[in-house]
N, CA, C and O atoms as a DFTB+ gen file, in Angstrom:
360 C
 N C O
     1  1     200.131      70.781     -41.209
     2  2     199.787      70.746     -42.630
     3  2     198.297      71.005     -42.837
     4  3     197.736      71.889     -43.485
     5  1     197.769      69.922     -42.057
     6  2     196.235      70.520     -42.019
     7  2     195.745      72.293     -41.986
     8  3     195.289      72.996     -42.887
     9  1     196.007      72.548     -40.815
    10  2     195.925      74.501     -41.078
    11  2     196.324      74.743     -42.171
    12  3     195.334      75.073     -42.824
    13  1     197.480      74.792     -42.976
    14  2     197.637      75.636     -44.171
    15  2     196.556      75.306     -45.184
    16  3     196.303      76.260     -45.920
    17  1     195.757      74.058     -45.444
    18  2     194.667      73.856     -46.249
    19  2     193.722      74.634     -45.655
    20  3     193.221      75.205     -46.624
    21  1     193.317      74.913     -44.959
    22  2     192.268      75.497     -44.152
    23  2     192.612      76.948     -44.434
    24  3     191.945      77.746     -45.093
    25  1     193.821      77.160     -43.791
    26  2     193.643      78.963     -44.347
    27  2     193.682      79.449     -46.147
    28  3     193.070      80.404     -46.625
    29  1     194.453      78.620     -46.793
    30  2     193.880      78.189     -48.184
    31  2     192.726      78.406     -48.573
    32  3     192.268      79.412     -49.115
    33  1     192.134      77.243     -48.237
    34  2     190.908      77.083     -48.934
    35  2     189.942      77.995     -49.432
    36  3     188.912      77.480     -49.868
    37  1     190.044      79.296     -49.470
    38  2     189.384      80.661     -50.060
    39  2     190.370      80.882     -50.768
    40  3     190.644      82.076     -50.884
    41  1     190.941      80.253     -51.231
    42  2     192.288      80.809     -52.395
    43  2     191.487      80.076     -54.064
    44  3     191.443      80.509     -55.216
    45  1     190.839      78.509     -53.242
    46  2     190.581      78.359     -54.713
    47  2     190.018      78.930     -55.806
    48  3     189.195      79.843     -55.729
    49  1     190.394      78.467     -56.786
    50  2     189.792      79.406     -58.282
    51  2     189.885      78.443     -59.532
    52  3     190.712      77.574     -59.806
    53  1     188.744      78.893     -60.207
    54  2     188.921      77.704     -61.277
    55  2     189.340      78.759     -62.104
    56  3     189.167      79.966     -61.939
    57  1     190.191      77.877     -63.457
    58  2     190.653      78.633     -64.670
    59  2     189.636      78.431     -65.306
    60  3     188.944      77.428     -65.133
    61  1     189.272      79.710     -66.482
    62  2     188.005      80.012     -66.895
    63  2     188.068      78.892     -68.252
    64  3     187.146      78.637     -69.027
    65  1     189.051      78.495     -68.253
    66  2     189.098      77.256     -69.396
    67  2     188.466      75.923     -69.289
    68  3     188.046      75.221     -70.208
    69  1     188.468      75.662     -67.867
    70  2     187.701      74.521     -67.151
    71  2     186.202      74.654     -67.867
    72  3     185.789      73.942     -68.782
    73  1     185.555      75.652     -67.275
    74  2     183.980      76.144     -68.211
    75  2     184.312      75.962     -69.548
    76  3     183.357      75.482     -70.158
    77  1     185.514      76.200     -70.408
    78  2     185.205      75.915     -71.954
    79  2     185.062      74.864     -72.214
    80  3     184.365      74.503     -73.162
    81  1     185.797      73.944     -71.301
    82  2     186.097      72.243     -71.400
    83  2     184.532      71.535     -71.055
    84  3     184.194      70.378     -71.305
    85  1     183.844      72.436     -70.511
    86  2     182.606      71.904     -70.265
    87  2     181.750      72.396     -71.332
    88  3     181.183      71.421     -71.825
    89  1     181.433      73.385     -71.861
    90  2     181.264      73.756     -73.102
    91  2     181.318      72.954     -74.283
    92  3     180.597      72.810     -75.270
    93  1     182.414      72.471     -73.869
    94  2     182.668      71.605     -75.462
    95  2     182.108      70.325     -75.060
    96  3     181.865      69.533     -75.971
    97  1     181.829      69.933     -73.715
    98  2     181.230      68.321     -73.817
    99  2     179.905      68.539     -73.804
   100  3     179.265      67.555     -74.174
   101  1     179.113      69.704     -73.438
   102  2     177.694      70.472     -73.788
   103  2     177.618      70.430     -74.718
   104  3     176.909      69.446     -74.934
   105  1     178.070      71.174     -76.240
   106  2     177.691      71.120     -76.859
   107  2     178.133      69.659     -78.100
   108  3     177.961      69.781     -79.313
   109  1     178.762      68.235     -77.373
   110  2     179.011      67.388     -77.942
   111  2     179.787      67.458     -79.108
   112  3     179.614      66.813     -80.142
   113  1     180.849      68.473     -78.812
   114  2     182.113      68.743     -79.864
   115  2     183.464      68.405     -79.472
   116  3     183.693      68.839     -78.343
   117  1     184.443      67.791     -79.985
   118  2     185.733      68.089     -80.070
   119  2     186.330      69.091     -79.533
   120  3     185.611      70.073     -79.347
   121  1     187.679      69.191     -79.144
   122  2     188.419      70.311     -78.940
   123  2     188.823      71.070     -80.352
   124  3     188.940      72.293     -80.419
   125  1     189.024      70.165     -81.488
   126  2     189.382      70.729     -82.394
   127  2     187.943      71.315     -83.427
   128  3     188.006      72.244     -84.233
   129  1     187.175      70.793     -83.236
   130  2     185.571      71.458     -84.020
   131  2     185.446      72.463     -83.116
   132  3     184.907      73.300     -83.840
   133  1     185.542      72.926     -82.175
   134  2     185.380      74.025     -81.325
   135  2     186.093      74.980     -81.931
   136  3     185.575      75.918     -82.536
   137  1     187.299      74.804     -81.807
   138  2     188.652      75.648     -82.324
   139  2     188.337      76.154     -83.526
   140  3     188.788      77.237     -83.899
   141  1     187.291      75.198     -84.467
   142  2     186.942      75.901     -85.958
   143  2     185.928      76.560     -85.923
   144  3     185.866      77.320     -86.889
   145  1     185.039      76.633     -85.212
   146  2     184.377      77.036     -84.686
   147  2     184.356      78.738     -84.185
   148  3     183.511      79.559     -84.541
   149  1     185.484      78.983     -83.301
   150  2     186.093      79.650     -83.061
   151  2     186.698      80.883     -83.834
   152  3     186.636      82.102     -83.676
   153  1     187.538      79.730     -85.073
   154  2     188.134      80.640     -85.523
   155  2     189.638      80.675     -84.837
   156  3     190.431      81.601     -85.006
   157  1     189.931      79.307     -83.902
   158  2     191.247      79.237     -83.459
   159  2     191.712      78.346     -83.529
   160  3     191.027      77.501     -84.104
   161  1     192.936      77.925     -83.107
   162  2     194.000      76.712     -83.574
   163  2     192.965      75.429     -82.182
   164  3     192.252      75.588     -81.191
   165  1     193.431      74.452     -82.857
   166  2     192.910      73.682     -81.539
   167  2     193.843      73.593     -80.758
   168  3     193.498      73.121     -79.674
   169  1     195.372      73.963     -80.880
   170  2     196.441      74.059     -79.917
   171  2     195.915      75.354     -79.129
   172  3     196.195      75.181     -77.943
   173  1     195.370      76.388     -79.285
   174  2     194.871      77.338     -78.087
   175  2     193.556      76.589     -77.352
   176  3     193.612      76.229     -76.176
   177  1     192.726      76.458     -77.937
   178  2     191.801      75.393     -77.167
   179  2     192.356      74.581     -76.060
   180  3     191.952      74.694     -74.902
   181  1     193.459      73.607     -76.497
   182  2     193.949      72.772     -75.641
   183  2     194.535      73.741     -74.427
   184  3     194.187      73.585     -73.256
   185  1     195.332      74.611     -74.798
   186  2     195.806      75.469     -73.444
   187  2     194.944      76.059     -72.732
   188  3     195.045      76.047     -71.505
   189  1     193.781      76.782     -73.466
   190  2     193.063      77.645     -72.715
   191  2     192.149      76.160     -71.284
   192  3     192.002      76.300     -70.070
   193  1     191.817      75.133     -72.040
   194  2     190.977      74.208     -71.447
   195  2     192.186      73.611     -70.268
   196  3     191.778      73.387     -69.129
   197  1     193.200      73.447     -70.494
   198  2     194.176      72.748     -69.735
   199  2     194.894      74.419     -68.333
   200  3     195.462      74.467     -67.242
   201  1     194.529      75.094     -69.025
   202  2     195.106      76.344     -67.911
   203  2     196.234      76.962     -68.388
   204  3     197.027      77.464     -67.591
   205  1     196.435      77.001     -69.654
   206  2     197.634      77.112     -69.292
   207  2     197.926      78.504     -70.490
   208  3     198.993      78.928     -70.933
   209  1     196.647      78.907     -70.727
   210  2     196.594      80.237     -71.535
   211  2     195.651      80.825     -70.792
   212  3     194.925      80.209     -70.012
   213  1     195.590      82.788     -71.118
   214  2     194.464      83.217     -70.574
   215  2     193.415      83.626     -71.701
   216  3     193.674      83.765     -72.896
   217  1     192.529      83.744     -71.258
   218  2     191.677      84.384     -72.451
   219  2     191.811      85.836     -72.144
   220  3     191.751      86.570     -71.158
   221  1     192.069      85.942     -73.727
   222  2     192.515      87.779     -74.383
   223  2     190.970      88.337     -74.571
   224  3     189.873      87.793     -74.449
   225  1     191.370      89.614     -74.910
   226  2     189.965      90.074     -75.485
   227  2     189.509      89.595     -76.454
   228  3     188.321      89.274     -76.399
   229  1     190.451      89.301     -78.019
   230  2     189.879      88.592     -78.811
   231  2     189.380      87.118     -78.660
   232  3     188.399      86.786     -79.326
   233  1     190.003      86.173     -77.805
   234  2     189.065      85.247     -77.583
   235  2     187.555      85.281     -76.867
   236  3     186.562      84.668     -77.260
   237  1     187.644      86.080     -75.819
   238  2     186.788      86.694     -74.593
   239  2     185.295      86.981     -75.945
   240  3     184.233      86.370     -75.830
   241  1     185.587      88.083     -77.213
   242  2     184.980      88.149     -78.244
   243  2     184.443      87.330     -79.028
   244  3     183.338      87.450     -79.556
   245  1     185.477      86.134     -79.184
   246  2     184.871      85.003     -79.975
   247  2     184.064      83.887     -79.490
   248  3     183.345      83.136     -80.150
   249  1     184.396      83.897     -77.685
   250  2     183.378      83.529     -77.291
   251  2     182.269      83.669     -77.139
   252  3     181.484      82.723     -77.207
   253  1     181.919      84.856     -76.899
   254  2     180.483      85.698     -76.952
   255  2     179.712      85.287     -77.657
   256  3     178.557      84.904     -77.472
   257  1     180.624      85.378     -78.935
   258  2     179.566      85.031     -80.234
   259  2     178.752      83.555     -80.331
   260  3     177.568      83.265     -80.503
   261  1     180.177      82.648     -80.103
   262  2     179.708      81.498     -80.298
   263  2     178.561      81.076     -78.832
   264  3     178.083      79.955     -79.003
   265  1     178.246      81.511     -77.975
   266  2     177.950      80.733     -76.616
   267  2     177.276      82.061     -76.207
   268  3     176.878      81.906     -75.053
   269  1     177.030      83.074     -76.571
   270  2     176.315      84.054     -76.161
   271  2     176.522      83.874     -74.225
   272  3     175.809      83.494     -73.297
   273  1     177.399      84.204     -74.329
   274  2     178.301      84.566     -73.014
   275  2     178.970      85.949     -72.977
   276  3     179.894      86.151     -73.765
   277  1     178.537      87.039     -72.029
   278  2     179.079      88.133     -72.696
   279  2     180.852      87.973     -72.626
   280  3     181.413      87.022     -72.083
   281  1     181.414      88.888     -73.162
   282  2     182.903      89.379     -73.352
   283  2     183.353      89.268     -72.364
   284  3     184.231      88.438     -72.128
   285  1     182.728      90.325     -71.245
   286  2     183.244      90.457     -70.309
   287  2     183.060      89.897     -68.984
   288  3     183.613      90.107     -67.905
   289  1     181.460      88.568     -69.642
   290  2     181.995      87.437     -67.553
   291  2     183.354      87.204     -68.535
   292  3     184.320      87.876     -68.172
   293  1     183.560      86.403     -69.655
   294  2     185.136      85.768     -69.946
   295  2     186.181      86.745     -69.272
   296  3     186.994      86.317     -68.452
   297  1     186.145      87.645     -69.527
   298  2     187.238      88.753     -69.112
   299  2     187.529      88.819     -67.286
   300  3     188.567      88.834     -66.624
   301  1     186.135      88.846     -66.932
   302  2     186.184      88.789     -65.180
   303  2     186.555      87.470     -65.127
   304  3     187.640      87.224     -64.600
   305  1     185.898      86.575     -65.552
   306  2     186.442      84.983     -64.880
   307  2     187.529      85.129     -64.796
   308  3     188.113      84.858     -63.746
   309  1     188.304      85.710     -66.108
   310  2     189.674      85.294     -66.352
   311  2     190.527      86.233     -64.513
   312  3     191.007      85.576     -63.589
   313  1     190.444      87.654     -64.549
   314  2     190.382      88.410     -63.614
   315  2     190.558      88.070     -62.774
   316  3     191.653      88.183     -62.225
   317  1     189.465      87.436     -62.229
   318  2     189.066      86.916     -60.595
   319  2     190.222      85.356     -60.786
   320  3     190.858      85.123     -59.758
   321  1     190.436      84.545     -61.762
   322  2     191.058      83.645     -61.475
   323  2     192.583      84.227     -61.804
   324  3     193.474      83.409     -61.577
   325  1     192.970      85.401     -62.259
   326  2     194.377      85.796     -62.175
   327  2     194.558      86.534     -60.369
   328  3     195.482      86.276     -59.598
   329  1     193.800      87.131     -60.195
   330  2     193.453      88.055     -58.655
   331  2     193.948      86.570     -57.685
   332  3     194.936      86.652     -56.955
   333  1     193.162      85.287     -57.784
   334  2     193.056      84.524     -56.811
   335  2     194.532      83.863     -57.108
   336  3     194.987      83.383     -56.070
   337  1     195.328      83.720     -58.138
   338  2     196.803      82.883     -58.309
   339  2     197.892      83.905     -57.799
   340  3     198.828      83.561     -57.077
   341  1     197.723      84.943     -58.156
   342  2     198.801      86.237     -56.921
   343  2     198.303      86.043     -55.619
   344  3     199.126      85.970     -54.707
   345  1     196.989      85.938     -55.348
   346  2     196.971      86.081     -53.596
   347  2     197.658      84.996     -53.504
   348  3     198.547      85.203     -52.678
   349  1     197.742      83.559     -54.067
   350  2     198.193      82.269     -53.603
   351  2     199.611      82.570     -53.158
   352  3     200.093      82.365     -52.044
   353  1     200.319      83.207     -54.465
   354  2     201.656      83.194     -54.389
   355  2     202.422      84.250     -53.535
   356  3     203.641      84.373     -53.658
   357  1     201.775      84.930     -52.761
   358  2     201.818      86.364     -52.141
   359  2     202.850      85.229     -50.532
   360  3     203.251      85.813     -49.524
């Protein structure tokens, strides 16, 4: 059991939602003041922060704005953490 963690362990990847979830305790907001913020439901907030959505281009966009983060690290994070959940499952 031990070896399979070990050959693993270059598999990990964070979901780029984890960083929003930190975002929002940076800038001392809510999930749902974010979401208005945004310009989105706080039910996408909750998924994107929990993993369980990806960020689209239009969010990838609305982040930018708000967090002057370009479009596209959101777009690669997202990328590199879809790239690293197929190698897992390969």
């Amino acid at each position: 059991m031990r070896k399979t963690i070990v050959e693993n362990i270059d598999l990990i990847s964070f979901h780029p939602g984890q960083y929003i979830g930190e975002l929002i305790e940076d800038y001392n907001m809510t999930q749902k003041e974010f979401a208005e913020k945004l310009g989105l439901s706080p039910r996408t907030i909750s998924k994107l922060v929990n993993g369980e959505e990806s960020i689209s281009n239009e969010i990838a966009q609305k982040l930018e704005k708000l967090t002057n983060i370009s479009m596209k690290t959101w777009l690669n994070l997202q990328n590199a953490y879809d790239v690293k959940m197929a190698e897992f499952l390969e």
